[in-house]
């Protein structure tokens, strides 16, 4: 054990002593390899371009040094040795609190679990090193007429694709969505290069999504259309919903609205249980003056094709809820549960519907000045809130997802607490879920 600790300590010391020299060495290596590639004779050799590509990749990684994603603080201290941060501060990003450690050439972001989550290089050895590495691999493929190095070139391109994708996630996490879009698109383009030639639909969709997020609807539409061309539709056909939104923003005339509807109807034909598509259709039919009859015709057609699909009845319930017909929504949720008694969303949908209605009634009551009307609204609020209990209880019984189960328990705890003084069963219900949530 002592011998192992000594070796680790020596390794850390070596890494510290060479932290800056590694950066300098990487820069010199690029300079040397670049000079070789500009030599007329050497430029005809595949090895010249493979070396240049590798030096660019090494230069890309040099500022980060030996740190790795997921490393805890102790591991970081060991791998970085005496390389200390210039400053440390608490920062808030989109998904929570982070500790930002500022170094001379990089910022490290430690998440709430104490693990390295983001590496932000602030002083790269070479600007656009990944793009330049990709160009070098493309040149290597070009001069390698016998394709003897296809495997090595493919592995290099794959590495670039992965690194560009990781940079995109870093940028997105740091709030630079436009930069993230650029990296995702670059990752997709890199993967398509010969001889790797992969269709990176994940990066393509993310490029489209981030373009849509910054309201670059023309670019987003082009990229989402490309997703469709590759047969990639994302979760439950979300690509169609996004294409519809893009079309509506790009062209605000009647033609644009028609194009938006056509995307939704195409999407519904393939993904009839997609809530985003169904809600898009509801919004279209309600605002266009055409009415929602067409939507429910589509739902009936889908149910006729898949009569035992519980999720179709659930979506029908969501649609009726959206237009305010709670009785038909409740019937659809019940039909969904009858088709599959273990389909938790049938119960959650019904319970959430009554809970949302109860909150609406509560707000009305709070704004009502007439005492009689106020009391009537309070009574209606309580009746409606109690209607949540049975479906939420059923949902809790059949739910297998721990996080969803916890959320259901929180709803039940609050509801039972509201009525705890009216009946002992409500007090017992409150105590049950309060105990479950606190254990």
CSV table of C-alpha atoms in Angstrom, one decimal:
chain,number,residue,atom,x,y,z
A,1,UNK,CA,0.0,0.0,0.0
A,2,UNK,CA,2.8,2.4,0.9
A,3,UNK,CA,4.5,1.8,-2.4
A,4,UNK,CA,1.3,2.6,-4.3
A,5,UNK,CA,0.8,5.9,-2.4
A,6,UNK,CA,4.4,6.9,-3.2
A,7,UNK,CA,3.9,6.1,-6.9
A,8,UNK,CA,0.8,8.2,-7.0
A,9,UNK,CA,2.5,11.1,-5.2
A,10,UNK,CA,5.4,11.0,-7.6
A,11,UNK,CA,2.9,10.9,-10.5
A,12,UNK,CA,1.1,14.0,-9.2
A,13,UNK,CA,4.4,15.8,-8.8
A,14,UNK,CA,5.4,15.0,-12.3
A,15,UNK,CA,2.1,16.2,-13.7
A,16,UNK,CA,2.4,19.5,-11.9
A,17,UNK,CA,5.9,20.1,-13.1
A,18,UNK,CA,4.8,19.4,-16.6
A,19,UNK,CA,1.4,21.2,-16.7
A,20,UNK,CA,2.7,24.3,-18.5
A,21,UNK,CA,5.4,22.4,-20.4
A,22,UNK,CA,2.7,20.1,-21.8
A,23,UNK,CA,0.9,23.1,-23.2
A,24,UNK,CA,4.2,24.5,-24.7
A,25,UNK,CA,5.1,21.1,-26.1
A,26,UNK,CA,1.7,20.8,-27.7
A,27,UNK,CA,2.1,24.2,-29.4
A,28,UNK,CA,5.6,23.3,-30.7
A,29,UNK,CA,4.3,19.9,-31.9
A,30,UNK,CA,1.6,21.6,-33.9
A,31,UNK,CA,4.1,24.1,-35.3
A,32,UNK,CA,6.4,21.3,-36.4
A,33,UNK,CA,3.7,19.1,-37.9
A,34,UNK,CA,2.2,22.1,-39.7
A,35,UNK,CA,5.6,22.9,-41.2
A,36,UNK,CA,5.9,19.3,-42.4
A,37,UNK,CA,2.5,19.4,-44.1
A,38,UNK,CA,3.6,22.5,-46.0
A,39,UNK,CA,6.6,20.6,-47.4
A,40,UNK,CA,5.8,19.6,-50.9
A,41,UNK,CA,7.3,16.1,-50.6
A,42,UNK,CA,6.0,15.3,-47.1
A,43,UNK,CA,2.5,16.6,-48.0
A,44,UNK,CA,2.1,13.5,-50.3
A,45,UNK,CA,2.4,11.1,-47.3
A,46,UNK,CA,-0.6,10.1,-45.3
A,47,UNK,CA,1.6,9.9,-42.1
A,48,UNK,CA,2.2,13.6,-42.4
A,49,UNK,CA,-1.5,14.4,-42.1
A,50,UNK,CA,-2.2,11.8,-39.5
A,51,UNK,CA,0.5,13.4,-37.3
A,52,UNK,CA,-0.8,16.9,-37.9
A,53,UNK,CA,-4.3,15.7,-37.0
A,54,UNK,CA,-3.0,14.1,-33.8
A,55,UNK,CA,-1.0,17.1,-32.7
A,56,UNK,CA,-4.2,19.3,-33.1
A,57,UNK,CA,-6.1,16.8,-30.9
A,58,UNK,CA,-3.3,16.9,-28.4
A,59,UNK,CA,-3.3,20.7,-28.4
A,60,UNK,CA,-7.1,20.6,-27.9
A,61,UNK,CA,-6.7,18.5,-24.8
A,62,UNK,CA,-3.5,20.1,-23.4
A,63,UNK,CA,-5.2,22.9,-21.3
A,64,UNK,CA,-7.5,20.5,-19.5
A,65,UNK,CA,-4.5,18.4,-18.6
A,66,UNK,CA,-5.2,15.2,-16.7
A,67,UNK,CA,-8.6,16.1,-15.3
A,68,UNK,CA,-11.7,14.1,-16.3
A,69,UNK,CA,-15.4,14.5,-16.1
A,70,UNK,CA,-16.9,12.9,-13.0
A,71,UNK,CA,-13.7,13.3,-10.9
A,72,UNK,CA,-14.3,14.3,-7.3
A,73,UNK,CA,-12.3,17.0,-5.5
A,74,UNK,CA,-9.7,14.6,-4.1
A,75,UNK,CA,-9.1,13.1,-7.5
A,76,UNK,CA,-8.7,16.6,-9.0
A,77,UNK,CA,-6.3,17.7,-6.4
A,78,UNK,CA,-4.2,14.5,-7.0
A,79,UNK,CA,-4.2,14.9,-10.8
A,80,UNK,CA,-3.5,18.6,-10.7
A,81,UNK,CA,-1.0,18.6,-7.8
A,82,UNK,CA,0.1,22.2,-7.1
A,83,UNK,CA,-1.9,23.7,-9.9
A,84,UNK,CA,-4.2,25.8,-7.8
A,85,UNK,CA,-7.2,27.9,-9.0
A,86,UNK,CA,-6.8,31.7,-9.2
A,87,UNK,CA,-10.2,32.1,-7.7
A,88,UNK,CA,-13.2,30.0,-6.6
A,89,UNK,CA,-16.9,31.2,-6.7
A,90,UNK,CA,-20.4,29.8,-6.5
A,91,UNK,CA,-22.3,30.1,-9.7
A,92,UNK,CA,-25.9,29.2,-10.8
A,93,UNK,CA,-26.4,27.5,-14.1
A,94,UNK,CA,-29.6,26.3,-15.7
A,95,UNK,CA,-29.6,23.0,-13.8
A,96,UNK,CA,-28.4,24.1,-10.4
A,97,UNK,CA,-25.5,25.4,-8.2
A,98,UNK,CA,-21.9,24.9,-9.2
A,99,UNK,CA,-18.5,25.7,-7.7
A,100,UNK,CA,-16.5,27.4,-10.4
A,101,UNK,CA,-12.7,27.1,-10.1
A,102,UNK,CA,-10.8,29.6,-12.3
A,103,UNK,CA,-7.4,28.6,-13.5
A,104,UNK,CA,-5.0,30.4,-15.9
A,105,UNK,CA,-6.2,28.6,-19.0
A,106,UNK,CA,-9.5,26.9,-18.0
A,107,UNK,CA,-12.5,27.0,-15.7
A,108,UNK,CA,-13.7,23.8,-13.9
A,109,UNK,CA,-17.3,23.5,-12.7
A,110,UNK,CA,-18.0,21.2,-9.8
A,111,UNK,CA,-21.6,20.2,-9.4
A,112,UNK,CA,-23.7,19.7,-6.3
A,113,UNK,CA,-22.5,16.1,-6.0
A,114,UNK,CA,-18.9,17.3,-5.8
A,115,UNK,CA,-18.0,16.0,-9.3
A,116,UNK,CA,-16.4,17.8,-12.2
A,117,UNK,CA,-19.2,18.4,-14.7
A,118,UNK,CA,-17.9,21.1,-17.1
A,119,UNK,CA,-14.4,21.9,-18.4
A,120,UNK,CA,-14.3,25.3,-20.0
A,121,UNK,CA,-11.0,26.1,-21.8
A,122,UNK,CA,-10.4,29.8,-21.8
A,123,UNK,CA,-6.9,29.8,-23.4
A,124,UNK,CA,-6.7,27.2,-26.1
A,125,UNK,CA,-3.3,26.2,-27.5
A,126,UNK,CA,-4.7,26.5,-31.0
A,127,UNK,CA,-8.0,28.1,-32.0
A,128,UNK,CA,-10.5,25.7,-33.6
A,129,UNK,CA,-8.1,22.8,-33.0
A,130,UNK,CA,-10.9,20.2,-33.6
A,131,UNK,CA,-11.9,21.8,-36.9
A,132,UNK,CA,-8.2,21.8,-38.0
A,133,UNK,CA,-7.8,18.2,-36.9
A,134,UNK,CA,-10.8,17.2,-39.0
A,135,UNK,CA,-9.3,19.0,-42.0
A,136,UNK,CA,-6.0,17.1,-41.5
A,137,UNK,CA,-7.9,13.8,-41.4
A,138,UNK,CA,-9.8,14.7,-44.6
A,139,UNK,CA,-6.5,15.4,-46.2
A,140,UNK,CA,-5.0,12.1,-44.9
A,141,UNK,CA,-8.0,10.2,-46.5
A,142,UNK,CA,-7.4,12.1,-49.7
A,143,UNK,CA,-3.7,11.1,-50.1
A,144,UNK,CA,-4.3,7.6,-48.8
A,145,UNK,CA,-5.2,6.2,-52.2
A,146,UNK,CA,-4.9,2.6,-51.0
A,147,UNK,CA,-7.1,3.2,-48.0
A,148,UNK,CA,-4.6,1.5,-45.8
A,149,UNK,CA,-5.3,4.0,-42.9
A,150,UNK,CA,-9.1,4.1,-43.1
A,151,UNK,CA,-9.5,2.6,-39.7
A,152,UNK,CA,-7.2,5.0,-38.0
A,153,UNK,CA,-8.7,8.0,-39.8
A,154,UNK,CA,-12.2,6.8,-38.8
A,155,UNK,CA,-11.2,6.5,-35.2
A,156,UNK,CA,-9.8,10.0,-35.3
A,157,UNK,CA,-13.0,11.5,-36.9
A,158,UNK,CA,-15.1,9.6,-34.3
A,159,UNK,CA,-13.0,11.2,-31.5
A,160,UNK,CA,-13.5,14.7,-33.1
A,161,UNK,CA,-17.3,14.1,-33.3
A,162,UNK,CA,-17.5,13.1,-29.7
A,163,UNK,CA,-15.4,16.1,-28.5
A,164,UNK,CA,-17.5,18.5,-30.6
A,165,UNK,CA,-20.6,17.1,-29.1
A,166,UNK,CA,-19.2,17.4,-25.6
A,167,UNK,CA,-18.2,21.0,-26.3
A,168,UNK,CA,-21.8,21.6,-27.4
A,169,UNK,CA,-23.1,20.3,-24.1
A,170,UNK,CA,-20.7,22.4,-22.2
A,171,UNK,CA,-21.8,25.5,-24.1
A,172,UNK,CA,-25.5,24.7,-23.5
A,173,UNK,CA,-24.9,24.1,-19.8
A,174,UNK,CA,-23.2,27.5,-19.6
A,175,UNK,CA,-26.1,29.2,-21.3
A,176,UNK,CA,-24.5,29.9,-24.7
A,177,UNK,CA,-27.2,28.2,-26.7
A,178,UNK,CA,-26.1,29.7,-30.1
A,179,UNK,CA,-22.6,28.4,-29.5
A,180,UNK,CA,-24.0,25.0,-28.6
A,181,UNK,CA,-25.9,24.9,-31.9
A,182,UNK,CA,-22.7,25.6,-33.8
A,183,UNK,CA,-20.9,22.7,-32.0
A,184,UNK,CA,-23.8,20.3,-32.5
A,185,UNK,CA,-23.9,21.1,-36.2
A,186,UNK,CA,-20.1,20.7,-36.5
A,187,UNK,CA,-20.4,17.3,-34.7
A,188,UNK,CA,-23.0,16.1,-37.2
A,189,UNK,CA,-20.9,17.3,-40.1
A,190,UNK,CA,-17.7,15.7,-38.7
A,191,UNK,CA,-19.4,12.3,-38.4
A,192,UNK,CA,-20.5,12.4,-42.0
A,193,UNK,CA,-16.9,12.6,-43.3
A,194,UNK,CA,-15.3,9.7,-45.1
A,195,UNK,CA,-14.3,7.1,-44.2
A,196,UNK,CA,-16.3,7.3,-40.9
A,197,UNK,CA,-19.5,8.2,-42.6
A,198,UNK,CA,-22.0,8.0,-39.8
A,199,UNK,CA,-25.3,9.8,-39.5
A,200,UNK,CA,-25.2,11.4,-36.0
A,201,UNK,CA,-28.9,12.0,-35.6
A,202,UNK,CA,-28.5,12.9,-32.0
A,203,UNK,CA,-26.3,15.9,-32.8
A,204,UNK,CA,-28.5,16.8,-35.8
A,205,UNK,CA,-31.6,17.0,-33.6
A,206,UNK,CA,-29.8,18.9,-30.9
A,207,UNK,CA,-28.5,21.4,-33.5
A,208,UNK,CA,-32.1,21.9,-34.7
A,209,UNK,CA,-33.4,22.2,-31.2
A,210,UNK,CA,-30.9,24.8,-30.1
A,211,UNK,CA,-31.5,26.8,-33.3
A,212,UNK,CA,-35.2,26.7,-32.5
A,213,UNK,CA,-34.5,27.7,-28.9
A,214,UNK,CA,-32.8,30.9,-30.1
A,215,UNK,CA,-35.6,31.5,-32.5
A,216,UNK,CA,-33.6,30.9,-35.7
A,217,UNK,CA,-36.6,29.2,-37.2
A,218,UNK,CA,-35.4,29.1,-40.8
A,219,UNK,CA,-32.2,27.2,-39.8
A,220,UNK,CA,-34.1,25.1,-37.3
A,221,UNK,CA,-36.6,24.1,-40.0
A,222,UNK,CA,-33.8,23.1,-42.4
A,223,UNK,CA,-32.2,20.9,-39.7
A,224,UNK,CA,-35.5,19.4,-38.5
A,225,UNK,CA,-36.4,18.6,-42.1
A,226,UNK,CA,-33.1,16.9,-42.4
A,227,UNK,CA,-34.0,14.8,-39.3
A,228,UNK,CA,-37.1,13.6,-41.1
A,229,UNK,CA,-35.1,12.8,-44.2
A,230,UNK,CA,-32.9,10.4,-42.1
A,231,UNK,CA,-36.0,8.9,-40.5
A,232,UNK,CA,-35.3,10.4,-37.1
A,233,UNK,CA,-38.4,11.8,-35.3
A,234,UNK,CA,-37.2,12.1,-31.7
A,235,UNK,CA,-39.3,11.1,-28.7
A,236,UNK,CA,-42.9,10.6,-29.9
A,237,UNK,CA,-42.4,12.5,-33.1
A,238,UNK,CA,-41.3,15.7,-31.4
A,239,UNK,CA,-39.6,16.7,-34.7
A,240,UNK,CA,-43.1,17.2,-36.3
A,241,UNK,CA,-44.2,19.5,-33.5
A,242,UNK,CA,-41.1,21.6,-33.8
A,243,UNK,CA,-41.4,21.8,-37.6
A,244,UNK,CA,-45.0,23.0,-37.2
A,245,UNK,CA,-43.9,25.7,-34.9
A,246,UNK,CA,-41.1,26.8,-37.2
A,247,UNK,CA,-43.5,26.9,-40.2
A,248,UNK,CA,-45.9,29.0,-38.3
A,249,UNK,CA,-43.2,31.5,-37.3
A,250,UNK,CA,-41.5,31.7,-40.7
A,251,UNK,CA,-44.8,32.4,-42.5
A,252,UNK,CA,-47.5,34.1,-40.5
A,253,UNK,CA,-50.0,34.0,-43.4
A,254,UNK,CA,-52.8,31.5,-44.0
A,255,UNK,CA,-50.3,29.4,-46.0
A,256,UNK,CA,-47.9,29.2,-43.1
A,257,UNK,CA,-50.7,28.1,-40.8
A,258,UNK,CA,-51.7,25.4,-43.3
A,259,UNK,CA,-48.1,24.2,-43.5
A,260,UNK,CA,-48.0,24.1,-39.7
A,261,UNK,CA,-51.2,22.0,-39.6
A,262,UNK,CA,-49.9,19.6,-42.2
A,263,UNK,CA,-46.8,18.9,-40.2
A,264,UNK,CA,-48.9,18.1,-37.2
A,265,UNK,CA,-51.3,15.9,-39.1
A,266,UNK,CA,-48.4,14.0,-40.6
A,267,UNK,CA,-46.9,13.6,-37.1
A,268,UNK,CA,-50.2,12.5,-35.6
A,269,UNK,CA,-50.5,9.8,-38.3
A,270,UNK,CA,-47.3,8.3,-37.1
A,271,UNK,CA,-47.4,9.3,-33.4
A,272,UNK,CA,-51.0,9.6,-32.3
A,273,UNK,CA,-50.1,9.5,-28.6
A,274,UNK,CA,-47.8,12.5,-28.8
A,275,UNK,CA,-49.2,15.2,-26.5
A,276,UNK,CA,-47.2,18.0,-28.1
A,277,UNK,CA,-48.6,17.1,-31.5
A,278,UNK,CA,-52.1,16.7,-30.1
A,279,UNK,CA,-51.9,20.0,-28.2
A,280,UNK,CA,-50.6,21.7,-31.4
A,281,UNK,CA,-53.6,20.4,-33.3
A,282,UNK,CA,-55.9,21.6,-30.5
A,283,UNK,CA,-54.3,25.1,-30.7
A,284,UNK,CA,-54.6,25.1,-34.5
A,285,UNK,CA,-58.2,24.0,-34.7
A,286,UNK,CA,-59.3,26.4,-31.9
A,287,UNK,CA,-57.6,29.4,-33.3
A,288,UNK,CA,-58.3,28.8,-37.0
A,289,UNK,CA,-62.1,28.7,-36.6
A,290,UNK,CA,-62.3,25.2,-37.9
A,291,UNK,CA,-63.2,23.7,-34.5
A,292,UNK,CA,-61.8,20.7,-32.8
A,293,UNK,CA,-64.1,18.1,-34.5
A,294,UNK,CA,-61.3,17.1,-36.9
A,295,UNK,CA,-58.9,16.4,-34.0
A,296,UNK,CA,-61.3,14.0,-32.4
A,297,UNK,CA,-62.0,12.4,-35.7
A,298,UNK,CA,-58.3,11.7,-35.9
A,299,UNK,CA,-58.3,10.3,-32.4
A,300,UNK,CA,-61.2,8.0,-33.2
A,301,UNK,CA,-59.4,6.7,-36.3
A,302,UNK,CA,-56.3,6.0,-34.2
A,303,UNK,CA,-58.4,4.2,-31.6
A,304,UNK,CA,-60.0,2.1,-34.3
A,305,UNK,CA,-56.6,1.0,-35.5
A,306,UNK,CA,-55.3,0.3,-32.0
A,307,UNK,CA,-58.4,-0.3,-29.8
A,308,UNK,CA,-56.4,-1.6,-26.8
A,309,UNK,CA,-53.9,1.2,-26.7
A,310,UNK,CA,-54.4,2.8,-23.3
A,311,UNK,CA,-52.2,5.8,-24.1
A,312,UNK,CA,-54.6,6.8,-26.9
A,313,UNK,CA,-57.4,7.1,-24.5
A,314,UNK,CA,-55.2,9.0,-22.1
A,315,UNK,CA,-54.3,11.5,-24.9
A,316,UNK,CA,-58.0,11.8,-25.7
A,317,UNK,CA,-58.5,12.7,-22.0
A,318,UNK,CA,-55.8,15.3,-22.2
A,319,UNK,CA,-57.4,16.8,-25.4
A,320,UNK,CA,-60.8,17.1,-23.7
A,321,UNK,CA,-59.2,18.6,-20.6
A,322,UNK,CA,-57.4,21.2,-22.8
A,323,UNK,CA,-60.7,22.4,-24.3
A,324,UNK,CA,-62.4,22.4,-20.9
A,325,UNK,CA,-64.7,19.4,-21.2
A,326,UNK,CA,-63.9,17.7,-17.9
A,327,UNK,CA,-66.7,15.1,-18.0
A,328,UNK,CA,-65.5,13.7,-21.3
A,329,UNK,CA,-61.9,13.9,-20.2
A,330,UNK,CA,-62.7,11.9,-17.0
A,331,UNK,CA,-64.5,9.3,-19.1
A,332,UNK,CA,-61.5,9.0,-21.4
A,333,UNK,CA,-59.1,8.6,-18.5
A,334,UNK,CA,-61.3,5.9,-17.1
A,335,UNK,CA,-61.4,4.1,-20.4
A,336,UNK,CA,-57.6,4.3,-20.5
A,337,UNK,CA,-57.3,2.7,-17.1
A,338,UNK,CA,-59.8,0.0,-18.1
A,339,UNK,CA,-57.6,-0.9,-21.2
A,340,UNK,CA,-54.6,-1.2,-18.9
A,341,UNK,CA,-55.1,-1.1,-15.2
A,342,UNK,CA,-51.4,-0.6,-14.6
A,343,UNK,CA,-51.1,2.4,-16.9
A,344,UNK,CA,-50.2,5.0,-14.3
A,345,UNK,CA,-50.8,8.1,-16.5
A,346,UNK,CA,-54.5,7.3,-16.8
A,347,UNK,CA,-54.9,7.9,-13.1
A,348,UNK,CA,-52.4,10.7,-12.9
A,349,UNK,CA,-54.2,12.5,-15.8
A,350,UNK,CA,-57.5,12.3,-14.0
A,351,UNK,CA,-56.1,13.3,-10.7
A,352,UNK,CA,-54.1,16.2,-12.2
A,353,UNK,CA,-57.2,17.4,-14.0
A,354,UNK,CA,-59.2,17.8,-10.9
A,355,UNK,CA,-56.3,19.2,-9.0
A,356,UNK,CA,-55.8,21.9,-11.6
A,357,UNK,CA,-59.5,22.7,-11.6
A,358,UNK,CA,-59.5,23.0,-7.8
A,359,UNK,CA,-56.6,25.5,-8.0
A,360,UNK,CA,-58.6,27.5,-10.5
A,361,UNK,CA,-61.6,27.5,-8.2
A,362,UNK,CA,-59.5,28.5,-5.2
A,363,UNK,CA,-58.1,31.5,-7.1
A,364,UNK,CA,-61.6,32.5,-8.1
A,365,UNK,CA,-62.7,32.3,-4.5
A,366,UNK,CA,-59.8,34.4,-3.3
A,367,UNK,CA,-60.9,37.2,-5.8
A,368,UNK,CA,-64.6,37.0,-5.0
A,369,UNK,CA,-65.9,39.8,-2.8
A,370,UNK,CA,-69.5,38.5,-2.4
A,371,UNK,CA,-69.7,36.3,0.7
A,372,UNK,CA,-72.3,33.9,-0.7
A,373,UNK,CA,-70.5,33.5,-4.0
A,374,UNK,CA,-67.3,33.0,-2.1
A,375,UNK,CA,-68.7,30.2,0.1
A,376,UNK,CA,-70.2,28.5,-3.0
A,377,UNK,CA,-66.8,28.6,-4.7
A,378,UNK,CA,-65.1,27.2,-1.6
A,379,UNK,CA,-67.5,24.4,-1.4
A,380,UNK,CA,-67.0,23.6,-5.1
A,381,UNK,CA,-63.3,23.8,-4.6
A,382,UNK,CA,-63.4,21.2,-1.8
A,383,UNK,CA,-65.6,18.8,-3.7
A,384,UNK,CA,-63.3,19.1,-6.7
A,385,UNK,CA,-60.1,18.6,-4.7
A,386,UNK,CA,-61.5,15.5,-3.0
A,387,UNK,CA,-62.1,14.0,-6.5
A,388,UNK,CA,-58.3,13.9,-6.9
A,389,UNK,CA,-57.8,11.5,-4.0
A,390,UNK,CA,-59.0,8.2,-5.6
A,391,UNK,CA,-57.1,8.5,-8.9
A,392,UNK,CA,-53.9,9.7,-7.1
A,393,UNK,CA,-54.2,6.7,-4.7
A,394,UNK,CA,-54.6,4.4,-7.7
A,395,UNK,CA,-51.7,6.0,-9.4
A,396,UNK,CA,-49.5,5.5,-6.3
A,397,UNK,CA,-50.4,1.8,-6.1
A,398,UNK,CA,-49.5,1.0,-9.7
A,399,UNK,CA,-46.5,3.4,-10.1
A,400,UNK,CA,-43.1,1.8,-10.4
A,401,UNK,CA,-41.1,5.0,-11.0
A,402,UNK,CA,-39.7,6.2,-7.6
A,403,UNK,CA,-39.5,9.9,-8.6
A,404,UNK,CA,-43.1,9.9,-10.0
A,405,UNK,CA,-44.3,7.9,-7.0
A,406,UNK,CA,-42.8,10.6,-4.7
A,407,UNK,CA,-44.5,13.4,-6.5
A,408,UNK,CA,-47.9,11.6,-6.3
A,409,UNK,CA,-47.3,11.1,-2.5
A,410,UNK,CA,-46.6,14.9,-2.2
A,411,UNK,CA,-49.9,15.7,-3.9
A,412,UNK,CA,-51.8,13.3,-1.6
A,413,UNK,CA,-50.1,14.6,1.5
A,414,UNK,CA,-51.2,18.2,0.6
A,415,UNK,CA,-54.7,17.2,-0.2
A,416,UNK,CA,-55.2,15.1,3.0
A,417,UNK,CA,-53.7,17.9,5.1
A,418,UNK,CA,-56.3,20.3,3.7
A,419,UNK,CA,-59.1,18.1,5.0
A,420,UNK,CA,-57.4,16.6,8.1
A,421,UNK,CA,-59.9,18.3,10.5
A,422,UNK,CA,-63.0,17.1,8.6
A,423,UNK,CA,-62.5,13.3,9.1
A,424,UNK,CA,-60.1,11.0,10.8
A,425,UNK,CA,-59.4,9.2,7.5
A,426,UNK,CA,-58.0,12.4,6.1
A,427,UNK,CA,-55.7,12.8,9.1
A,428,UNK,CA,-54.6,9.2,8.7
A,429,UNK,CA,-53.9,9.8,5.0
A,430,UNK,CA,-51.8,12.9,5.8
A,431,UNK,CA,-49.8,11.0,8.4
A,432,UNK,CA,-49.2,8.1,6.0
A,433,UNK,CA,-47.8,10.1,3.2
A,434,UNK,CA,-45.9,12.5,5.5
A,435,UNK,CA,-44.2,9.5,7.0
A,436,UNK,CA,-43.4,8.0,3.6
A,437,UNK,CA,-41.9,11.2,2.3
A,438,UNK,CA,-39.8,11.8,5.4
A,439,UNK,CA,-38.3,8.3,5.4
